[in-house]
Short mmCIF file of C-alpha atoms in Angstrom, two decimals:
data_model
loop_
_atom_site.label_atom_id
_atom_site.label_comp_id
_atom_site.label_asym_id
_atom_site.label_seq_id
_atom_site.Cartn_x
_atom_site.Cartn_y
_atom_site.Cartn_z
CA UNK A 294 -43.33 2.31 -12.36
CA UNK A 295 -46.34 4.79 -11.94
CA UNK A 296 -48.12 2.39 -9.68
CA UNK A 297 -44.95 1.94 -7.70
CA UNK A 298 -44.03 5.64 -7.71
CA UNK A 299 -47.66 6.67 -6.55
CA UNK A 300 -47.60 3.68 -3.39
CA UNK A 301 -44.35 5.59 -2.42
CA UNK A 302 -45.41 9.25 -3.15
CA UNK A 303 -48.12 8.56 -0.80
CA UNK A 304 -45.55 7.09 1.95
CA UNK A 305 -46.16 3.92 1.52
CA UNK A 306 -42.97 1.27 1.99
CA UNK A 307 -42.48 -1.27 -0.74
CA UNK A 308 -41.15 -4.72 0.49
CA UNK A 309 -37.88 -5.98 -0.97
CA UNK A 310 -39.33 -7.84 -4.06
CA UNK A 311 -40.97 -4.96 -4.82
CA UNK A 312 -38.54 -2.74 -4.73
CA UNK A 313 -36.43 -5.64 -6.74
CA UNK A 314 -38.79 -5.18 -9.61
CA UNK A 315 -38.83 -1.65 -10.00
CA UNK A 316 -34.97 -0.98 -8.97
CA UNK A 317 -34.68 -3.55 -12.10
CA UNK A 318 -36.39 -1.35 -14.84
CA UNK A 319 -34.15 1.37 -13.89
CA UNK A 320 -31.69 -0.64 -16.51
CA UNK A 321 -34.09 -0.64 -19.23
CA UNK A 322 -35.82 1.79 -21.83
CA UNK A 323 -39.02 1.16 -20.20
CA UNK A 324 -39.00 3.56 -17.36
CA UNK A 325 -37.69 7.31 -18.57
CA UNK A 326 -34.88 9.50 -16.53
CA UNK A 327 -38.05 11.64 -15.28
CA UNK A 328 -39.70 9.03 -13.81
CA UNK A 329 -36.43 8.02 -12.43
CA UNK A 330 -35.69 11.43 -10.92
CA UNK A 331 -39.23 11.52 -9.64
CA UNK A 332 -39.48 8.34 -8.15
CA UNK A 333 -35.69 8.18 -6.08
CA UNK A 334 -36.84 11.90 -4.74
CA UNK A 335 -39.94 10.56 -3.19
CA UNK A 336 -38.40 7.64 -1.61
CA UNK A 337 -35.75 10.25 -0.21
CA UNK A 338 -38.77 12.24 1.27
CA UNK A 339 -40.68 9.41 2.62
CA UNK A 340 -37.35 7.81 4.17
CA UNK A 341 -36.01 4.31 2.74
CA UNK A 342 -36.54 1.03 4.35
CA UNK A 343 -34.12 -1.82 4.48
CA UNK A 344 -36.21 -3.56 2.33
CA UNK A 345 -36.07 -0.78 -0.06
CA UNK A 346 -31.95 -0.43 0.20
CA UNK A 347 -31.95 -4.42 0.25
CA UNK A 348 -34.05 -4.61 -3.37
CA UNK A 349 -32.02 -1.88 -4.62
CA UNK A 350 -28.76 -3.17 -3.69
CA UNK A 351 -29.26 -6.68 -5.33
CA UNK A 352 -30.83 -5.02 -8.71
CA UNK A 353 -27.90 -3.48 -8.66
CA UNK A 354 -25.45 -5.82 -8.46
CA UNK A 355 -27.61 -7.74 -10.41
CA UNK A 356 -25.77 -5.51 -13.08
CA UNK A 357 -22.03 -5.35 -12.34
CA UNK A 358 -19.36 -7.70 -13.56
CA UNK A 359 -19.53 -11.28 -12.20
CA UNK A 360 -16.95 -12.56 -9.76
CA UNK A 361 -15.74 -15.77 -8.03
CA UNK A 362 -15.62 -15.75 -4.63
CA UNK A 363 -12.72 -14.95 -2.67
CA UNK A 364 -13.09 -16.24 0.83
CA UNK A 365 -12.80 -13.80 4.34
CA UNK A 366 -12.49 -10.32 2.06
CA UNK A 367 -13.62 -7.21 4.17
CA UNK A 368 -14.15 -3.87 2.17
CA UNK A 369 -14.00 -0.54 3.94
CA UNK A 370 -15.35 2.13 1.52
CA UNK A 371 -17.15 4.76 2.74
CA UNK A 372 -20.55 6.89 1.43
CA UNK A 373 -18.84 9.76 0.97
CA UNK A 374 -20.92 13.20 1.42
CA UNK A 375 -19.76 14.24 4.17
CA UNK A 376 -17.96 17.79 2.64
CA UNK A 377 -14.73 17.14 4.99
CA UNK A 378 -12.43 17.25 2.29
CA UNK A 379 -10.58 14.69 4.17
CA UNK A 380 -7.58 12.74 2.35
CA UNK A 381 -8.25 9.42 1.29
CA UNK A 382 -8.59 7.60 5.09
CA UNK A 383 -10.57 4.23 3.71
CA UNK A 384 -7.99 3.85 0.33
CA UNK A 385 -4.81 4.58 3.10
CA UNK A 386 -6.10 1.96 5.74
CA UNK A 387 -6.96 -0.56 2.87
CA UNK A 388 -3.18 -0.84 2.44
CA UNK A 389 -2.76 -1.23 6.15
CA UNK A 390 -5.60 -4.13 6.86
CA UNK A 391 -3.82 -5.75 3.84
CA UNK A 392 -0.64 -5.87 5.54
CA UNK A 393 -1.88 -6.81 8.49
CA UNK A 394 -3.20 -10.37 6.29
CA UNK A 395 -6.92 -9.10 5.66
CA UNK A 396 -7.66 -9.81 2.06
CA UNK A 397 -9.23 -6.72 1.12
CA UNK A 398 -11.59 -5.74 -2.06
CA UNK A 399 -11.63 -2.58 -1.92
CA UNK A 400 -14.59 -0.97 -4.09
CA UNK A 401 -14.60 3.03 -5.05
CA UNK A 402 -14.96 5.38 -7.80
CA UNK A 403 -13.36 8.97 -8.79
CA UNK A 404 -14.50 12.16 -7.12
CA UNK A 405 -17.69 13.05 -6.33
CA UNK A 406 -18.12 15.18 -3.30
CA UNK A 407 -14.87 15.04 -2.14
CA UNK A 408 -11.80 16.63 -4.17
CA UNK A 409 -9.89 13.49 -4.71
CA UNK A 410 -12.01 9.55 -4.85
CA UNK A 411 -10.33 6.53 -3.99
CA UNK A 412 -9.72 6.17 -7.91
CA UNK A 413 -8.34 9.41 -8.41
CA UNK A 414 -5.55 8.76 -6.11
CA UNK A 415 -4.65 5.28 -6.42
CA UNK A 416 -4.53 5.62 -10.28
CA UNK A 417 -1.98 8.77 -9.17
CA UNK A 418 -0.04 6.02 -7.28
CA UNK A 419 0.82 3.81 -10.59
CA UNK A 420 -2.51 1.36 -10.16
CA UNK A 421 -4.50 0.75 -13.22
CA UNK A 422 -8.09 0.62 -12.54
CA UNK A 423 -9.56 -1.44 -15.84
CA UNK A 424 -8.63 -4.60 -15.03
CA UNK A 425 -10.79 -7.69 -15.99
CA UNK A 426 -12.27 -10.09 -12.85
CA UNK A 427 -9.68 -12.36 -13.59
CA UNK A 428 -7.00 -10.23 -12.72
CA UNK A 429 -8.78 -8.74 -9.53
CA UNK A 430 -9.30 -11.87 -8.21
CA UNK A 431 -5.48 -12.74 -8.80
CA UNK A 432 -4.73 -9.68 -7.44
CA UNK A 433 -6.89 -10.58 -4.18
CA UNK A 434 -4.92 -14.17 -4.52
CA UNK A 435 -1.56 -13.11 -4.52
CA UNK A 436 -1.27 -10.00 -3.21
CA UNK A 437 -3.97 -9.70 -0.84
CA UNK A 438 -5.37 -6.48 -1.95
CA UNK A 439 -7.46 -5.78 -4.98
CA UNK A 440 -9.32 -2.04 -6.29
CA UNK A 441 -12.73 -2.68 -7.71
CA UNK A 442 -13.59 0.19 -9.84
CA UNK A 443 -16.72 1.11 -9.51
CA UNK A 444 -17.56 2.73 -13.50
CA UNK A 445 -15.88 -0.26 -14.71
CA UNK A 446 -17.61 -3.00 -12.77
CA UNK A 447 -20.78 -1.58 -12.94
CA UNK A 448 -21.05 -0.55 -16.45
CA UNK A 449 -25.00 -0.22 -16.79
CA UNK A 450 -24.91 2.78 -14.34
CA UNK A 451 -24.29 5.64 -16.63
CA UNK A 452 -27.86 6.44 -16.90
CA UNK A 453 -28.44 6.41 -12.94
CA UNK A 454 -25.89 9.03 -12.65
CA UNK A 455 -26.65 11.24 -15.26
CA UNK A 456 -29.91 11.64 -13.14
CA UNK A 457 -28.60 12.13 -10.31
CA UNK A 458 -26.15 14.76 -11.52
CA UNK A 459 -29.37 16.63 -12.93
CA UNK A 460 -31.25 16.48 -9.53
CA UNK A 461 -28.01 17.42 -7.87
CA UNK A 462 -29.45 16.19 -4.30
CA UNK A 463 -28.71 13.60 -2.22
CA UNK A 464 -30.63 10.10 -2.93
CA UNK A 465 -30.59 6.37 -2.35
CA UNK A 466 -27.57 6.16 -4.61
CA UNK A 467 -25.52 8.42 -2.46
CA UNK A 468 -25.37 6.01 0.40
CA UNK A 469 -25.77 2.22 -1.32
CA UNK A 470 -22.10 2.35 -3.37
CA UNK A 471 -20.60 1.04 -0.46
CA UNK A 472 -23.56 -1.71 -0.36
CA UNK A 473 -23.02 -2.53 -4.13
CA UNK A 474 -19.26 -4.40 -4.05
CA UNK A 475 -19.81 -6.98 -6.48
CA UNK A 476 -17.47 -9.52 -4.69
CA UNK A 477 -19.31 -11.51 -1.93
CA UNK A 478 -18.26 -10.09 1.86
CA UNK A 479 -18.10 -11.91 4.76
CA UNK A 480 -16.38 -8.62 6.44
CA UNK A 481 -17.09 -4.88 5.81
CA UNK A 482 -16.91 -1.41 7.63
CA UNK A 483 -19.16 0.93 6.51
CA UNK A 484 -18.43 5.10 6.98
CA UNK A 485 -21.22 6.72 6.56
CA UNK A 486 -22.34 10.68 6.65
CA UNK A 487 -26.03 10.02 8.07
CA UNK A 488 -25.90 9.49 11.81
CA UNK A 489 -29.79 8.47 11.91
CA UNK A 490 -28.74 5.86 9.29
CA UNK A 491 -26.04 3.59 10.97
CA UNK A 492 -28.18 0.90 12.28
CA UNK A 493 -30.68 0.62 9.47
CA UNK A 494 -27.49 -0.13 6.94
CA UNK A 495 -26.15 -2.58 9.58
CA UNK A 496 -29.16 -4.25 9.59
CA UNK A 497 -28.96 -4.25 5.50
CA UNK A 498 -25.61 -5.76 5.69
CA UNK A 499 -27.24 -8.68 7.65
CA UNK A 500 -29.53 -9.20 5.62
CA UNK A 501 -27.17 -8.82 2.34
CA UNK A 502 -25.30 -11.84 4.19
CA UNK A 503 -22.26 -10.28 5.84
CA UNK A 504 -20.99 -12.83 8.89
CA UNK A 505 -19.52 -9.19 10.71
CA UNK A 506 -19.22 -5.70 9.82
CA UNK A 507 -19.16 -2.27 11.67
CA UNK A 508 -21.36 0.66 10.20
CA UNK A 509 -19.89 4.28 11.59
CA UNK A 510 -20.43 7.68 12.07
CA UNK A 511 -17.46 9.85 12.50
CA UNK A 512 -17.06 13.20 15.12
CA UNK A 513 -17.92 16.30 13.08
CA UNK A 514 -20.76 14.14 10.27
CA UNK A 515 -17.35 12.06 8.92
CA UNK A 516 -17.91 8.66 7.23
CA UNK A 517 -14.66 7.87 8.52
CA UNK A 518 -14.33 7.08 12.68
CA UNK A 519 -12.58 10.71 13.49
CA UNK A 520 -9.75 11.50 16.30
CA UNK A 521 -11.67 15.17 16.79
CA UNK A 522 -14.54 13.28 19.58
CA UNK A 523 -17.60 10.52 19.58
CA UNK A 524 -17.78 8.25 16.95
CA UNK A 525 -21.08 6.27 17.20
CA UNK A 526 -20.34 2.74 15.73
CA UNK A 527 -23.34 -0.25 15.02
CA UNK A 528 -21.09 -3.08 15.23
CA UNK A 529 -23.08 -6.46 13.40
CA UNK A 530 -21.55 -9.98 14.56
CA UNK A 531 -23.00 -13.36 14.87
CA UNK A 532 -26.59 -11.93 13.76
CA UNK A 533 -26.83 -9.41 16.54
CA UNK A 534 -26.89 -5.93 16.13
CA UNK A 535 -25.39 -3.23 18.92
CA UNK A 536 -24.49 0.15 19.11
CA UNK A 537 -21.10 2.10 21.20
CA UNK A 538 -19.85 5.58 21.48
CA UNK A 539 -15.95 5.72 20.68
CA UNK A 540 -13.72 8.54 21.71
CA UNK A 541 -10.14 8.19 20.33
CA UNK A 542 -8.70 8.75 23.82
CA UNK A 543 -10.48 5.72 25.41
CA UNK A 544 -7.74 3.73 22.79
CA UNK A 545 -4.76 5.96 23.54
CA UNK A 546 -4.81 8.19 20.26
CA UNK A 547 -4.56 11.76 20.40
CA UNK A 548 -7.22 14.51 19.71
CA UNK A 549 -7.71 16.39 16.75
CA UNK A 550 -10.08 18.08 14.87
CA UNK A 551 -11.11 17.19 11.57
CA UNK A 552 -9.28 20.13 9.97
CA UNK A 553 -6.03 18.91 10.59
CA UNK A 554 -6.85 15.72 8.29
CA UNK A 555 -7.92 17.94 5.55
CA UNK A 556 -6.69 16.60 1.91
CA UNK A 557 -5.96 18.17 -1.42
CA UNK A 558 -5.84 16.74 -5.06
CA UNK A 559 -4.80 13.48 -6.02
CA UNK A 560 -0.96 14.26 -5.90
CA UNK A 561 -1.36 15.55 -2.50
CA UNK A 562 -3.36 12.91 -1.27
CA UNK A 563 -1.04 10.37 -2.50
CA UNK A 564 1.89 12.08 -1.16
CA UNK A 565 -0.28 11.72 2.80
CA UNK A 566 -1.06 8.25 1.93
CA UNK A 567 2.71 7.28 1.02
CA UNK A 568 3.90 8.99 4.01
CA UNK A 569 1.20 7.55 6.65
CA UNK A 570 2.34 3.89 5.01
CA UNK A 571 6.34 5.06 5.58
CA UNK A 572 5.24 5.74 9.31
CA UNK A 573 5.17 9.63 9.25
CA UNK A 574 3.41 10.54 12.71
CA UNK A 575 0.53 12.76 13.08
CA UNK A 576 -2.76 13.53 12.70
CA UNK A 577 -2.75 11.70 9.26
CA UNK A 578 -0.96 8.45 10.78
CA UNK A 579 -3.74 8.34 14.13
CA UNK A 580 -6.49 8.40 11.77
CA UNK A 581 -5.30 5.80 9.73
CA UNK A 582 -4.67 3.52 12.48
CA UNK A 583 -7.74 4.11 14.41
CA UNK A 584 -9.65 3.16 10.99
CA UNK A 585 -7.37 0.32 10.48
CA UNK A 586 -7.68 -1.02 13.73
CA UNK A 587 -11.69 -0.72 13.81
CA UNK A 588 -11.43 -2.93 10.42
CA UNK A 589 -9.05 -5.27 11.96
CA UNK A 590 -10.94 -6.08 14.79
CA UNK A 591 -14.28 -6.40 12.29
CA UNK A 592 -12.71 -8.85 10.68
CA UNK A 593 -11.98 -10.76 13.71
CA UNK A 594 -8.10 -10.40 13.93
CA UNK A 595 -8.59 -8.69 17.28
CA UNK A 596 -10.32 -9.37 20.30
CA UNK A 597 -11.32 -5.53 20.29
CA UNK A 598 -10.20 -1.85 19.09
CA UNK A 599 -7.47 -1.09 20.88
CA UNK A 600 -5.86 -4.52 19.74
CA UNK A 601 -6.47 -3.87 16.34
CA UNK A 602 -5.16 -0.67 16.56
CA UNK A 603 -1.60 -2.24 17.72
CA UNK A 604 -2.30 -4.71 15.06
CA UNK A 605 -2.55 -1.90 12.27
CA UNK A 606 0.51 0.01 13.95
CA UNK A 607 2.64 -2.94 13.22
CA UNK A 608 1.81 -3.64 9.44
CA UNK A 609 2.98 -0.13 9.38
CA UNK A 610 5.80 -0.15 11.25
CA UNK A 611 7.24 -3.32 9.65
CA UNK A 612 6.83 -2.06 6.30
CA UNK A 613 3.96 -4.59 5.52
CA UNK A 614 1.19 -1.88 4.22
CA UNK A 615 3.83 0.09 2.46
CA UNK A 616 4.74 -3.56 0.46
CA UNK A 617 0.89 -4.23 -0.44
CA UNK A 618 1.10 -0.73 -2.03
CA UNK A 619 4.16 -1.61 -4.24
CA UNK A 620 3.08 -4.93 -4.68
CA UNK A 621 -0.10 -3.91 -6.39
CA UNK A 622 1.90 -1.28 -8.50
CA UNK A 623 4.92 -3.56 -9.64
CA UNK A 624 1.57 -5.92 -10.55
CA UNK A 625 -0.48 -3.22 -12.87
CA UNK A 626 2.44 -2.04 -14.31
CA UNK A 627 2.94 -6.02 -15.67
CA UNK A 628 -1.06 -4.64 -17.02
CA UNK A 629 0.11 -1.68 -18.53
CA UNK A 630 3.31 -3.56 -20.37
CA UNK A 631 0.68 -6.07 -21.93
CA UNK A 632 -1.38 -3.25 -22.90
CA UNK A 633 -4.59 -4.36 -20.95
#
């Protein structure tokens, strides 16, 4: 660790095996939580690499619960961090890229900069989080729509955020969650706060082995594409890499700002998310759907935006999304019964 931790105090770049090695002894007794703290606030001020956010990534996961795979699953979780207090866009247009026949593995955790996480409000809804691999992968199966916990699938990270709530400043490990899903992607869209950041995470999705994916930056610093102006997008398919400016008008949604999507606490958000899937229109409903529709069309279901935007307006409209959200209910509540 010291020899690592000096090479990157003195701005140095370690390649991916490198940073495999050392990411790895975060898990063990041999490296201690200040040498921890020290060593993921130097790579902050030097600036990671791909290789760096590669080799973390796969230590990582190296860690979590193991999985079969599930073929043509997209995730759409988001960084987080971006202190818009938005309601819960990715967990709402999950429900939606489900019903439009996505397969979606959905991978979040409880609050941390936001009031309400994906886990907080789902587990409001009636879903039970602590379910084994078995069960998310019947879930994916049969229902087409599975939540992947992140504290329970990745048990050995307790440590790594105990340090990080100590430092209480942005790291590595604010921005790779989304990176970490411990199911194998051939899809994903990836919200993220850092504008400078979208194409160097779309190029660690290629190399992490995703076949398409779309890495965004909303209007306003969102890690959700927002209706308020711009969103920059790095769009990855077929192994090339490209960048596009997206303004919500240019695909026939309204403008408005980012205050009008504000959320609340769990029972509030789930109240907005119930009421986007039952087809309420608004600000809440046009964010979903341009979300939705830039996951549809990342997934290949759409020959662009706009069509995946009709696409996501339809598993709305016919009740589809709202079904994927009871369907996954009526199926934890069979958990619950058995006591799992």
């Amino acid at each position: 660790m010291k020899h690592y931790l000096q090479r990157v105090m003195n701005r140095e770049s370690l390649t991916e095996a490198e940073m495999l090695e050392v990411s790895r002894t975060f898990f063990t007794n041999s490296v201690t939580d200040s040498e921890l703290a020290a060593f993921i606030t130097a790579l902050k001020l030097k600036g990671e690499s791909v290789d760096e956010i590669v080799g973390l990534v796969k230590a990582v996961r190296e860690q979590t619960l193991k999985f079969s795979h599930v073929a043509g699953c997209i995730d759409n979780c988001g960084t987080g961090g971006d202190g818009s207090h938005s309601f819960n866009i990715s967990s709402t247009s999950a429900f939606v890229l489900a019903g439009a026949g996505i397969p979606v593995a959905k991978h979040g955790n409880r609050s941390v900069s936001s009031k309400t996480g994906s886990a907080d409000v789902l587990e409001h809804l009636g879903i039970h989080l602590n379910v084994t691999p078995e069960q998310n992968e019947q879930q994916l199966k049969e229902i087409g729509i599975t939540f992947l916990f992140a504290q329970h699938v990745q048990p050995k990270m307790g440590r790594i955020m105990k340090v990080r709530r100590e430092l209480g400043i942005p790291t590595i490990f604010n921005l790779i969650g989304p990176l970490t899903n411990p199911i194998e992607l051939e899809t994903q869209v990836l919200g993220i706060y850092r504008r400078d950041f979208t194409e160097l995470f779309a190029e660690s999705l290629k190399r992490l082995g995703r076949k398409r994916a779309v890495v965004l930056n909303g209007a306003g610093g969102m890690d959700e594409a927002s209706l308020q102006g711009d969103n920059e997008l790095v769009i990855l398919e077929d192994g090339n890499i490209r960048k596009i400016n997206l303004h919500p008008e240019e695909v026939n949604l309204s403008v408005y700002s980012n205050e009008a999507i504000r959320g609340g606490d769990a029972k509030e958000n789930a109240d907005i998310l119930l009421n986007v899937l039952k087809g309420e229109k608004g600000a809440y409903k046009d964010t979903v759907l341009l979300n939705a529709g830039i996951g549809i069309y990342a997934a290949g279901k759409a020959d662009n935006i706009e069509g995946g935007i009709e696409l996501a307006r339809n598993s709305i409209e016919s009740g589809a999304a709202l079904s994927k959200l009871e369907q996954l209910v009526a199926n934890s509540s069979l958990y619950e019964k058995a006591g799992i």
